[in-house]
PDB file of C-alpha atoms and ligand atoms in Angstrom:
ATOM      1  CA  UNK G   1     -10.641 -12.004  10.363  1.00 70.00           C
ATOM      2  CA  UNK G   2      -9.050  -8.577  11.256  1.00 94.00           C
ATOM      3  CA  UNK G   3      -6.009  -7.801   9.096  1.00 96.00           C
ATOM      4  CA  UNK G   4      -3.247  -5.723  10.362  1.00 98.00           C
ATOM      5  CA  UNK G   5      -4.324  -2.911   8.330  1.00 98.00           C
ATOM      6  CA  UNK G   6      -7.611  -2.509   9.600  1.00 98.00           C
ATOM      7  CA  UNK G   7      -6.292  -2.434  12.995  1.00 98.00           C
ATOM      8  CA  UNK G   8      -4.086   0.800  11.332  1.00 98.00           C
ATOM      9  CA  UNK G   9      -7.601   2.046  10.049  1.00 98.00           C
ATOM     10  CA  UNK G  10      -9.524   1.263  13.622  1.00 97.00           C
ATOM     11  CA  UNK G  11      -6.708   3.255  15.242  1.00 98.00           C
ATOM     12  CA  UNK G  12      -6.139  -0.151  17.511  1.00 97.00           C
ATOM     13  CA  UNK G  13      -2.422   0.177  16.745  1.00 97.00           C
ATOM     14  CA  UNK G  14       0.187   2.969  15.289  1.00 98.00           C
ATOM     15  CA  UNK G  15       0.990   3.754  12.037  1.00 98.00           C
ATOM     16  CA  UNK G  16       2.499   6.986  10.462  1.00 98.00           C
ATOM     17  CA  UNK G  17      -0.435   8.017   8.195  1.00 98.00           C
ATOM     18  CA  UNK G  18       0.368   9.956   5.962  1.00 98.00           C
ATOM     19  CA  UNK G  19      -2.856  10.116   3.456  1.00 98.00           C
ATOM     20  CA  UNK G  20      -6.752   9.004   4.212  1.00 98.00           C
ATOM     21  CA  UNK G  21      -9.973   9.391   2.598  1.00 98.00           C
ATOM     22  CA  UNK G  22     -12.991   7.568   2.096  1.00 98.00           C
ATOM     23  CA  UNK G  23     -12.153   4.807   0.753  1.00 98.00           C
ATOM     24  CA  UNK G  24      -8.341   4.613   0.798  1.00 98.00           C
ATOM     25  CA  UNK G  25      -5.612   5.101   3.721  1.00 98.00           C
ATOM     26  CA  UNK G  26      -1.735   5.161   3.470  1.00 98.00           C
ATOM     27  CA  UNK G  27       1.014   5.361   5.791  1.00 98.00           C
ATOM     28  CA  UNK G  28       4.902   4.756   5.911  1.00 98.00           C
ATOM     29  CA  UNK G  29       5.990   0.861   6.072  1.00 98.00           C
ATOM     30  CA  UNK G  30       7.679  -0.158   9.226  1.00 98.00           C
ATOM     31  CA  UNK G  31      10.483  -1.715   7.290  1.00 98.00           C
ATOM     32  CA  UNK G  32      11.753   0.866   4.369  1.00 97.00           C
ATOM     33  CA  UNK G  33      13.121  -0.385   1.358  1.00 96.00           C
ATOM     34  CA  UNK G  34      13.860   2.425  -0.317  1.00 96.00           C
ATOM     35  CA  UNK G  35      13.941   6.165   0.823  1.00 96.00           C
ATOM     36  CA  UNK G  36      10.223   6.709   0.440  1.00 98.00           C
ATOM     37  CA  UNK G  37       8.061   3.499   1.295  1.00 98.00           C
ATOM     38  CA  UNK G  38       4.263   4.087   1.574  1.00 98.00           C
ATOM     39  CA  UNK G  39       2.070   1.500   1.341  1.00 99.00           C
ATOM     40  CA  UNK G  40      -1.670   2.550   0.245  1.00 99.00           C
ATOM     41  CA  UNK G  41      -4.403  -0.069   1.156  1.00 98.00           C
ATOM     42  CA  UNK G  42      -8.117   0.113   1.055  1.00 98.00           C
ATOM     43  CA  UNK G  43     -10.185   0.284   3.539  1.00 98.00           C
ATOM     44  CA  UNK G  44     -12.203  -2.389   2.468  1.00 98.00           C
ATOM     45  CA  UNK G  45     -10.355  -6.282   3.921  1.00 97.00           C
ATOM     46  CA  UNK G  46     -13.299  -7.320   0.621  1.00 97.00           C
ATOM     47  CA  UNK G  47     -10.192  -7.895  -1.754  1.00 98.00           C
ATOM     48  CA  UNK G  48      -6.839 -10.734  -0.463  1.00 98.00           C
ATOM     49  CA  UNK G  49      -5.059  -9.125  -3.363  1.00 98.00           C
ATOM     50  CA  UNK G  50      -4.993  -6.869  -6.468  1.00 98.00           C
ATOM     51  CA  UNK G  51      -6.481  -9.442  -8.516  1.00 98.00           C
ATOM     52  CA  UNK G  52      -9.137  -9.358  -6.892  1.00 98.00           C
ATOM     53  CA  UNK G  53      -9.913  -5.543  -6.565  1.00 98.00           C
ATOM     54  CA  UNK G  54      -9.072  -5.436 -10.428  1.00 98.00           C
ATOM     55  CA  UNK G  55     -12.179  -7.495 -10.687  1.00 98.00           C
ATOM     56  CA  UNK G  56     -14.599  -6.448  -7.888  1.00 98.00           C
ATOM     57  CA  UNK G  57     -13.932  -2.768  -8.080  1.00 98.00           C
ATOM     58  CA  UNK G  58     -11.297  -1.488 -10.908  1.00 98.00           C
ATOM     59  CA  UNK G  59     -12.318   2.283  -9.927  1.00 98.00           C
ATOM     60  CA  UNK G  60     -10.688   1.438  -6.104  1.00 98.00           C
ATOM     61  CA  UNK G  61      -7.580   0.532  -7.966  1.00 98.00           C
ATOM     62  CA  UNK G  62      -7.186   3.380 -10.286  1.00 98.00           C
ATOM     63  CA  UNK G  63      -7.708   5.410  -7.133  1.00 98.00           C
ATOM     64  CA  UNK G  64      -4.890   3.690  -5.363  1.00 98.00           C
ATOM     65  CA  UNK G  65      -2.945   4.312  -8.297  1.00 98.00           C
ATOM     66  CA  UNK G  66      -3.727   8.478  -7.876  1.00 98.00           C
ATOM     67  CA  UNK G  67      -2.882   8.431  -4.648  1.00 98.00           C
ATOM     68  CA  UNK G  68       0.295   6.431  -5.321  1.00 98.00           C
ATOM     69  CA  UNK G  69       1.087   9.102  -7.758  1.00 98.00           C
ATOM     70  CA  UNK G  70      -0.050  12.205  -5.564  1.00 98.00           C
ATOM     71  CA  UNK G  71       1.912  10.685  -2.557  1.00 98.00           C
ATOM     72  CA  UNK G  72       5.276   9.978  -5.243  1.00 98.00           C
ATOM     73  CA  UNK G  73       5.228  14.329  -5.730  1.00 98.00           C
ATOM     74  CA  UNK G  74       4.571  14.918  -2.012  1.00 98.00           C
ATOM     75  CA  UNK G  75       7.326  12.885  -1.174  1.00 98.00           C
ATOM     76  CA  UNK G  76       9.727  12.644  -3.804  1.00 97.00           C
ATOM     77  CA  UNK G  77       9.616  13.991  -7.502  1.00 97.00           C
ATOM     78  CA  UNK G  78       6.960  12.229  -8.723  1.00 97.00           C
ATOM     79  CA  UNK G  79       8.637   8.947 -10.286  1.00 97.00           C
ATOM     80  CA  UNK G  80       7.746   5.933  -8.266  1.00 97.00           C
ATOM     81  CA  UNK G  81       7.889   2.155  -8.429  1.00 97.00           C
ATOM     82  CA  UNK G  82       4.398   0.448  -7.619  1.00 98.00           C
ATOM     83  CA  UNK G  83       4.596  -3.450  -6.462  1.00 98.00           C
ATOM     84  CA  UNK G  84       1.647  -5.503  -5.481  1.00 98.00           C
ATOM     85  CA  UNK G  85       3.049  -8.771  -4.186  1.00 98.00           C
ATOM     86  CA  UNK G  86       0.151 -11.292  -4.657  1.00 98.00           C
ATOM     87  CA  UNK G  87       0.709 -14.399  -3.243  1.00 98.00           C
ATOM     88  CA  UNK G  88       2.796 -16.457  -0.808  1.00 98.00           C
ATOM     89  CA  UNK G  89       5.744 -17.181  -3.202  1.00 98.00           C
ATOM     90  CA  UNK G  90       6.124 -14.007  -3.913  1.00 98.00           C
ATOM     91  CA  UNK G  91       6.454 -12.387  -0.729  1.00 96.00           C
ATOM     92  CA  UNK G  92       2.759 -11.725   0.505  1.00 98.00           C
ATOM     93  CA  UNK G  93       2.128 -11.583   4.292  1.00 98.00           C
ATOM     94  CA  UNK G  94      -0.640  -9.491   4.342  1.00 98.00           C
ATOM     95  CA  UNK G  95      -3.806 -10.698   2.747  1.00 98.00           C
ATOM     96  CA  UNK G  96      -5.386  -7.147   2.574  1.00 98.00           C
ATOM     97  CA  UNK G  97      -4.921  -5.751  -1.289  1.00 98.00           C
ATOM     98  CA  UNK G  98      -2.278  -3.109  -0.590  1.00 98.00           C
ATOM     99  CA  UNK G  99       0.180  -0.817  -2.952  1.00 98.00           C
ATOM    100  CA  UNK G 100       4.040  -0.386  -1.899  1.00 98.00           C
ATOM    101  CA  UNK G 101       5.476   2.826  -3.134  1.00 98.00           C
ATOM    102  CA  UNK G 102       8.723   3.092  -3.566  1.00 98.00           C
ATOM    103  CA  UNK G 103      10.236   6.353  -4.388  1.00 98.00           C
ATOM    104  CA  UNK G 104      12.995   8.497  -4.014  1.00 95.00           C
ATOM    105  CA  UNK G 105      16.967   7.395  -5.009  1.00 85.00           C
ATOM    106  CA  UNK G 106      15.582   3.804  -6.239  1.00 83.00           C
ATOM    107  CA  UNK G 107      18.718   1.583  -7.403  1.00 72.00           C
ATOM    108  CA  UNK G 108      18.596   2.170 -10.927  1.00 69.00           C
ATOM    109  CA  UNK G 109      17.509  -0.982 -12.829  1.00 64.00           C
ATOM    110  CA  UNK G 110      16.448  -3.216  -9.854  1.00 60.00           C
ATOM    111  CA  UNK G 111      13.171  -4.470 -10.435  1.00 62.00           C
ATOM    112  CA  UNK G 112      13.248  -6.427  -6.261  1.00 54.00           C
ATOM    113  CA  UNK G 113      12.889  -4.743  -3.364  1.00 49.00           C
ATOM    114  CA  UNK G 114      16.234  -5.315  -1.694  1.00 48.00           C
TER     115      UNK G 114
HETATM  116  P1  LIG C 201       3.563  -7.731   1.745  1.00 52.71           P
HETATM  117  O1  LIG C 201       4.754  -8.536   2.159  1.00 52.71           O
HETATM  118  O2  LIG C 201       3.545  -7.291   0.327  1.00 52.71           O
HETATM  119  O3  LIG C 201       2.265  -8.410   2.168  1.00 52.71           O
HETATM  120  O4  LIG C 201       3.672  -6.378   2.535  1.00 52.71           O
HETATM  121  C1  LIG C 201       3.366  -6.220   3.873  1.00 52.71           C
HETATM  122  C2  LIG C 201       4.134  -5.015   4.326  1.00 52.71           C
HETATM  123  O5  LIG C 201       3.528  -4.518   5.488  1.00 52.71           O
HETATM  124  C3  LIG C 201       5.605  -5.310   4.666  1.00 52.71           C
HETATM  125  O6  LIG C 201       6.446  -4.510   3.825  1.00 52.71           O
HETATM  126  C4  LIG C 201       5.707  -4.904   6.127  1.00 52.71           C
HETATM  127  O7  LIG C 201       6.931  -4.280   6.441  1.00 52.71           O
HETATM  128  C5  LIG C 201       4.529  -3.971   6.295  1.00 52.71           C
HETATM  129  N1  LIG C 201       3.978  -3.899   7.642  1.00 52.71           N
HETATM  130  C6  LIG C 201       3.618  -4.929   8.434  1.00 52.71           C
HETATM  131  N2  LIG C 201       3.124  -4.474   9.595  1.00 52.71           N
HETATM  132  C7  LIG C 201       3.167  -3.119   9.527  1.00 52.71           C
HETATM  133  C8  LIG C 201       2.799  -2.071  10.414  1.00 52.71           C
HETATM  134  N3  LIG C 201       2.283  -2.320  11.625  1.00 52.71           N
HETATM  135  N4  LIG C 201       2.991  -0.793  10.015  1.00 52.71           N
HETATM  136  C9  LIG C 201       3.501  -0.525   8.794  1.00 52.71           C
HETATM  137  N5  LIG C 201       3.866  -1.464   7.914  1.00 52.71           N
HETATM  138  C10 LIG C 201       3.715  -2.749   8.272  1.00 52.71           C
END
């Protein structure tokens, strides 16, 4: 099955890219929870969730993680929050491994998203 991402990859429908290479793309989330909200996803739909990339392909991850931090400095100063919700319960709708980055005026000691 097509995720929603992929259709972002295939061009089928809009997104505000704002990074892509090879292997990785990222663009703004459609609903912000913080000042800066990028999500960075693979373009492989291979891995549901981060536990799963951590196993098939750890280099993919530390590359997410590089562009999390390359996109924090473009975007904000550098310091970012990095949340990988994995799994229904804990707020997972889109079963394509993908990074939120949160950056910029984060509520200081809030560990949610809200
Ligand atoms: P999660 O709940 O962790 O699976 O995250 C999915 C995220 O994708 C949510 O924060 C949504 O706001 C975001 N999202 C869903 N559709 C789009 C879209 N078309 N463009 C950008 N972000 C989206």
């Amino acid at each position: 099955m097509t995720s929603i991402f992929s259709r972002i990859i295939a061009r089928e429908i809009p997104a505000d890219i704002v990074f892509e290479s090879d292997r990785i793309i990222a663009f703004r989330d459609i609903a912000p929870q913080a000042p800066v909200h990028l999500l960075v996803v693979p373009k492989t739909e291979s891995y549901a969730n981060v536990v799963e990339l951590a196993a098939g392909d750890p280099a993919l991850m530390a590359e997410m993680v590089h562009t999390a931090h390359a996109l924090a400095a473009e975007h904000a100063n550098g310091d970012f929050r990095l949340i990988f919700n994995t799994g229904e319960e804990a707020g997972q709708t889109v079963f394509h491994v993908h990074a939120h980055v949160l950056a910029g005026g984060l509520a200081e000691g809030s560990l949610g998203r809200g």
